[in-house]
Amino acid sequence: MGISGLLPALKSISTRRHLSEFAGQTLGVDAYVWLHRGIFTCATQLATGKETTKYVDYAMHRVRLLRHHGIEPYIVFDGGPLPAKKGTEGDRQARRAEHLALGNALAAQGKSTQAREHYVKCVDVTPQMAKQLIKALQAEGISYIVAPYEADAQLAYLEAQGIISGIITEDSDLLVFGCRNVLYKMDAVSATAECISQADFPRITSDGISLHGFSLAQFRAMAILSGCDYLPSIPGIGLKTACSLLRKWRTAEQVVRVIRMEGKKSVPRGYLDNFRLAEKCFLHQRVYDPVNERLIHLTEPDGELDEAANAYVGPDMNPALAKRVAVGDADPISLRPMVDICPSFVPRVLKPLPFVVNGVGRKANDKGKGKATILSFFAPAKPGAPSRAPVVPIINSVPGGMVVGKASGKRSLAEEVDRDIAAKRKRLDEESRGAQSRFFPSSRQGNAGSRPLEVDGEEIEELVAGPSRLRGKENVPLDDEEDEEVVLEVEEDLEADLQWDSLSLMALSGCNGDVAEPQVEPEVEQEEGYISPTPSRSRDTEDLSSPIRPTDTPRSQKRMKLEKDVAGTESEVDLDVLSSPPDAPARRVPLLNLNVFRYSGLQPEGNVLVAASPEREGLLGADVDLLDSFGDERTSDIDCFEDDKTGDDDDEEEEEETEPPLAVEESATPTPSPPTPFDGDMEERAALESAARAEVVAAGWRDRWALSKDAGRVGLSTMRPPGGLRRRETTITPTGRHFPIGRAIRQHLHAQADASVPARSKPGSGKVKQTPLQSRRSLTFFDPMPMKPKGTGTSSRGRVSLPADGGDLSRGPNRFAQFSYS
DNA sequence: GCTCATGGGACAT
DNA sequence: TCCCATGAGC
């Protein structure tokens, strides 16, 4: 259940911020959160075995919302069960079956609403459902990855590597994994999220909880002691007790020893061993390294993990299989080829983003001329006027780059285009005989001046977004009854968006503000169940209006004020401008070319250029990049334990023998086998498929090992100046984005990671080989004064040393919370 | 004052 | 499934 009570305890340092504040950054997303909420919209269909992909729509809507605000999402899916989290699946299955039966009974009586309540409780997200979302992500060129085990660890790894700069989730575990910037409670309506930054930990002002003077290892120990997904707490120990005990006794081992000595609470037998295993899960869990395409530990352990620990943090798997899992071609649970439960769901290439086209095409001095509005866009084109040239989605516009769908081997893009164009023509012909849409002119009507395009050798008419967009509920156009004021407001917001998008999309399209060359963009129909994936521009999109930006229109400023009022604060919006200006190149580092998964059929060879984070400007006057510092602080307290070891740890197992709470289980890695051919007739086949889908849904997935999204309430926060996520030159550059990954790049990656380590924390010899995540030092949440703890000494590895009384450190003259190296 | 168990409501549309 | 409020027990 995550860390119970952690998020409420961090309330004082959480800030609700508008998504636009993170424009230009790549944010990781825990896909499970969205999928799980998405299945709420279609629980009945899922439970009854009907084919549906509404949950995909839900998630994709949020994906587009992020992109709308200039954020590049990086979707991370949960993978296979971690032995540490295997729970009582039997009970859950029984409960699900019960709810399913109840739901069916109620449905039979016509009580659909009541039935739904039970259906909701019997469905869960499965890897096969995740696969449907992956298909949609692939179609829109969104980065994604399926973690070998837990998405949490994978997200932490991606952030530590600089591939993402923050994480959208609901799971407080992310902070325990060492993530620096986590966004909780993303609200699509207000386009905001509550941001918690690790750098703010020392400023926590919560009853009973203070992390001032804590190291990250102590923070982790506090979380584990209070009860986490990998280890239940000692009965009677919660977050506050764990915090105060750790403050007093420094290490978990000493805390446990003290609890035992006091004798008031019963410490389960083997608790300390299990604590170490849990800690290993947070530190060394296996994740997928998209650069080297193999499994890797989140942070490399100092030595070899023993057999139990090795299984506990996720068994290794061969690189080929790991890759198949990572791209979604293999079921992360069974490790067999992924079964497509909705083969008819074939999301297609993204339609052109009209405002993007205008935005990109508009030059700076065009401002105000030919003001593009939602009405002007949808209005019939004037005869002879140049048409709006669709821009091919970026994934297709890369010179010599990938073509969506082509690599799948199932069809070629040209074939798709031909087919879609034929269908489109047929439909337009039919429409031209009937009523004409005011907003969606037919190609003949609206493209008098269009340039002919050539597809597969055949000259065709250029197509603009057409009637198919009307099909999806996300694309309901304004109608004549629309209130005029609303229309005007939309126009104003749109204007602001155009300016914004012209900035963000220039980078995406690799141009410098010049008009983008029109490129072929096939008009395709979406299969039933899939909403046209036009990004966040539709009438009923939750946030159509412009985000809060420094350059916004008066209308948006009004809205900003409104939001300020709602938030009950005076200063947030004024202060929370972009966390760092994009034009601050002083510490810009060379771009890295990291391999992430963008769709190219079976071969995930797409790359994205990711800039390593520029070092953050000194925070609170310190000369240290606190965020970067923390990224490497993953040293286990176990090290300290060893230092402190008195030899009596093993003697503490005196309690009555009980079932260890964390039994290590064998991890099965069955050999992948092809699906069995099906010989039945069509009806029977359909029925069986339907039943199979229902079974898959009912069987559930994630809760077999990792259900637990305990995200305590974090309310509106104390407002503060910006300082959360770093803005970085991420993801896309005008020079392109699909370069092969070479050894030089990997070397560069390592070199850069080394370079980010402050010189004083590097080993003196300089000969020690370092990997980006190698533990190199520890940090403390707090005083910057170079303290020389007496008696305890400083370890040769640069570990922070705390005096016997950990609380003493807080008595430094500077009460500013910072980190100090020893 | 802290922990823990429990029950009701929301989730999205 | 999660969040929140509430109340009992220590």
PDB file of C-alpha atoms in Angstrom, chain A residues 602-690:
ATOM      1  CA  LEU A 602       8.954  -5.294 -33.717  1.00  0.00           C
ATOM      2  CA  GLN A 603      12.187  -3.439 -33.600  1.00  0.00           C
ATOM      3  CA  PRO A 604      12.210  -0.717 -31.021  1.00  0.00           C
ATOM      4  CA  GLU A 605      14.950   1.145 -32.681  1.00  0.00           C
ATOM      5  CA  GLY A 606      13.641   4.610 -32.286  1.00  0.00           C
ATOM      6  CA  ASN A 607      15.737   6.919 -30.302  1.00  0.00           C
ATOM      7  CA  VAL A 608      15.228  10.132 -28.602  1.00  0.00           C
ATOM      8  CA  LEU A 609      17.733  12.741 -27.970  1.00  0.00           C
ATOM      9  CA  VAL A 610      17.846  13.472 -24.347  1.00  0.00           C
ATOM     10  CA  ALA A 611      19.917  16.152 -22.872  1.00  0.00           C
ATOM     11  CA  ALA A 612      21.485  15.455 -19.599  1.00  0.00           C
ATOM     12  CA  SER A 613      20.259  17.821 -17.018  1.00  0.00           C
ATOM     13  CA  PRO A 614      22.152  20.988 -16.812  1.00  0.00           C
ATOM     14  CA  GLU A 615      23.382  21.393 -13.366  1.00  0.00           C
ATOM     15  CA  ARG A 616      20.915  23.181 -11.332  1.00  0.00           C
ATOM     16  CA  GLU A 617      21.614  26.650 -10.198  1.00  0.00           C
ATOM     17  CA  GLY A 618      22.718  26.756  -6.655  1.00  0.00           C
ATOM     18  CA  LEU A 619      19.823  26.282  -4.360  1.00  0.00           C
ATOM     19  CA  LEU A 620      19.590  28.268  -1.211  1.00  0.00           C
ATOM     20  CA  GLY A 621      22.977  29.634  -1.832  1.00  0.00           C
ATOM     21  CA  ALA A 622      24.674  26.303  -1.926  1.00  0.00           C
ATOM     22  CA  ASP A 623      27.112  25.536  -4.625  1.00  0.00           C
ATOM     23  CA  VAL A 624      25.961  22.002  -4.911  1.00  0.00           C
ATOM     24  CA  ASP A 625      23.380  20.655  -7.251  1.00  0.00           C
ATOM     25  CA  LEU A 626      21.289  19.044  -4.656  1.00  0.00           C
ATOM     26  CA  LEU A 627      19.167  17.173  -7.062  1.00  0.00           C
ATOM     27  CA  ASP A 628      22.062  15.719  -8.894  1.00  0.00           C
ATOM     28  CA  SER A 629      23.658  14.875  -5.652  1.00  0.00           C
ATOM     29  CA  PHE A 630      20.746  12.918  -4.519  1.00  0.00           C
ATOM     30  CA  GLY A 631      20.559  10.939  -7.621  1.00  0.00           C
ATOM     31  CA  ASP A 632      23.600   9.054  -6.682  1.00  0.00           C
ATOM     32  CA  GLU A 633      22.789   8.666  -3.099  1.00  0.00           C
ATOM     33  CA  ARG A 634      21.616   5.171  -2.968  1.00  0.00           C
ATOM     34  CA  THR A 635      23.998   3.780  -0.529  1.00  0.00           C
ATOM     35  CA  SER A 636      22.372   1.360   1.710  1.00  0.00           C
ATOM     36  CA  ASP A 637      22.320   1.802   5.368  1.00  0.00           C
ATOM     37  CA  ILE A 638      23.479  -1.730   5.387  1.00  0.00           C
ATOM     38  CA  ASP A 639      26.909  -0.301   4.937  1.00  0.00           C
ATOM     39  CA  CYS A 640      26.468   1.592   8.115  1.00  0.00           C
ATOM     40  CA  PHE A 641      25.132  -1.471   9.758  1.00  0.00           C
ATOM     41  CA  GLU A 642      28.257  -3.272   8.940  1.00  0.00           C
ATOM     42  CA  ASP A 643      30.293  -0.497  10.362  1.00  0.00           C
ATOM     43  CA  ASP A 644      28.266  -0.570  13.468  1.00  0.00           C
ATOM     44  CA  LYS A 645      27.932  -4.238  13.624  1.00  0.00           C
ATOM     45  CA  THR A 646      28.301  -5.466  17.122  1.00  0.00           C
ATOM     46  CA  GLY A 647      27.909  -9.067  16.300  1.00  0.00           C
ATOM     47  CA  ASP A 648      24.679  -9.525  18.096  1.00  0.00           C
ATOM     48  CA  ASP A 649      22.375  -9.029  15.169  1.00  0.00           C
ATOM     49  CA  ASP A 650      22.141 -12.643  14.487  1.00  0.00           C
ATOM     50  CA  ASP A 651      21.517 -13.362  18.075  1.00  0.00           C
ATOM     51  CA  GLU A 652      18.353 -11.454  18.014  1.00  0.00           C
ATOM     52  CA  GLU A 653      16.321 -14.105  16.368  1.00  0.00           C
ATOM     53  CA  GLU A 654      14.961 -15.316  19.613  1.00  0.00           C
ATOM     54  CA  GLU A 655      11.307 -14.901  19.025  1.00  0.00           C
ATOM     55  CA  GLU A 656       9.000 -17.748  18.436  1.00  0.00           C
ATOM     56  CA  GLU A 657       9.278 -19.211  15.015  1.00  0.00           C
ATOM     57  CA  THR A 658       6.694 -17.701  12.781  1.00  0.00           C
ATOM     58  CA  GLU A 659       6.160 -17.704   9.107  1.00  0.00           C
ATOM     59  CA  PRO A 660       8.548 -15.200   7.652  1.00  0.00           C
ATOM     60  CA  PRO A 661       6.451 -12.462   6.169  1.00  0.00           C
ATOM     61  CA  LEU A 662       8.550 -12.342   3.106  1.00  0.00           C
ATOM     62  CA  ALA A 663       9.033 -15.785   1.754  1.00  0.00           C
ATOM     63  CA  VAL A 664      11.241 -15.833  -1.269  1.00  0.00           C
ATOM     64  CA  GLU A 665       9.631 -17.723  -4.017  1.00  0.00           C
ATOM     65  CA  GLU A 666      11.084 -19.431  -6.970  1.00  0.00           C
ATOM     66  CA  SER A 667      10.674 -17.362 -10.036  1.00  0.00           C
ATOM     67  CA  ALA A 668       9.526 -19.303 -12.967  1.00  0.00           C
ATOM     68  CA  THR A 669      10.743 -18.358 -16.369  1.00  0.00           C
ATOM     69  CA  PRO A 670       8.811 -20.551 -18.701  1.00  0.00           C
ATOM     70  CA  THR A 671      10.026 -20.920 -22.192  1.00  0.00           C
ATOM     71  CA  PRO A 672       8.019 -18.819 -24.549  1.00  0.00           C
ATOM     72  CA  SER A 673       5.780 -20.821 -26.757  1.00  0.00           C
ATOM     73  CA  PRO A 674       3.635 -19.809 -29.661  1.00  0.00           C
ATOM     74  CA  PRO A 675      -0.062 -19.518 -29.155  1.00  0.00           C
ATOM     75  CA  THR A 676      -2.085 -22.541 -29.996  1.00  0.00           C
ATOM     76  CA  PRO A 677      -3.930 -22.343 -33.305  1.00  0.00           C
ATOM     77  CA  PHE A 678      -7.645 -22.270 -33.035  1.00  0.00           C
ATOM     78  CA  ASP A 679      -9.827 -24.552 -35.075  1.00  0.00           C
ATOM     79  CA  GLY A 680     -13.338 -23.672 -34.012  1.00  0.00           C
ATOM     80  CA  ASP A 681     -15.967 -22.078 -36.126  1.00  0.00           C
ATOM     81  CA  MET A 682     -16.354 -18.366 -36.025  1.00  0.00           C
ATOM     82  CA  GLU A 683     -19.213 -18.103 -33.582  1.00  0.00           C
ATOM     83  CA  GLU A 684     -17.730 -20.495 -31.177  1.00  0.00           C
ATOM     84  CA  ARG A 685     -14.444 -18.784 -31.550  1.00  0.00           C
ATOM     85  CA  ALA A 686     -15.961 -15.411 -30.823  1.00  0.00           C
ATOM     86  CA  ALA A 687     -17.678 -16.777 -27.759  1.00  0.00           C
ATOM     87  CA  LEU A 688     -14.501 -18.344 -26.512  1.00  0.00           C
ATOM     88  CA  GLU A 689     -12.535 -15.233 -27.165  1.00  0.00           C
ATOM     89  CA  SER A 690     -15.058 -13.254 -25.250  1.00  0.00           C
TER      90      SER A 690
END
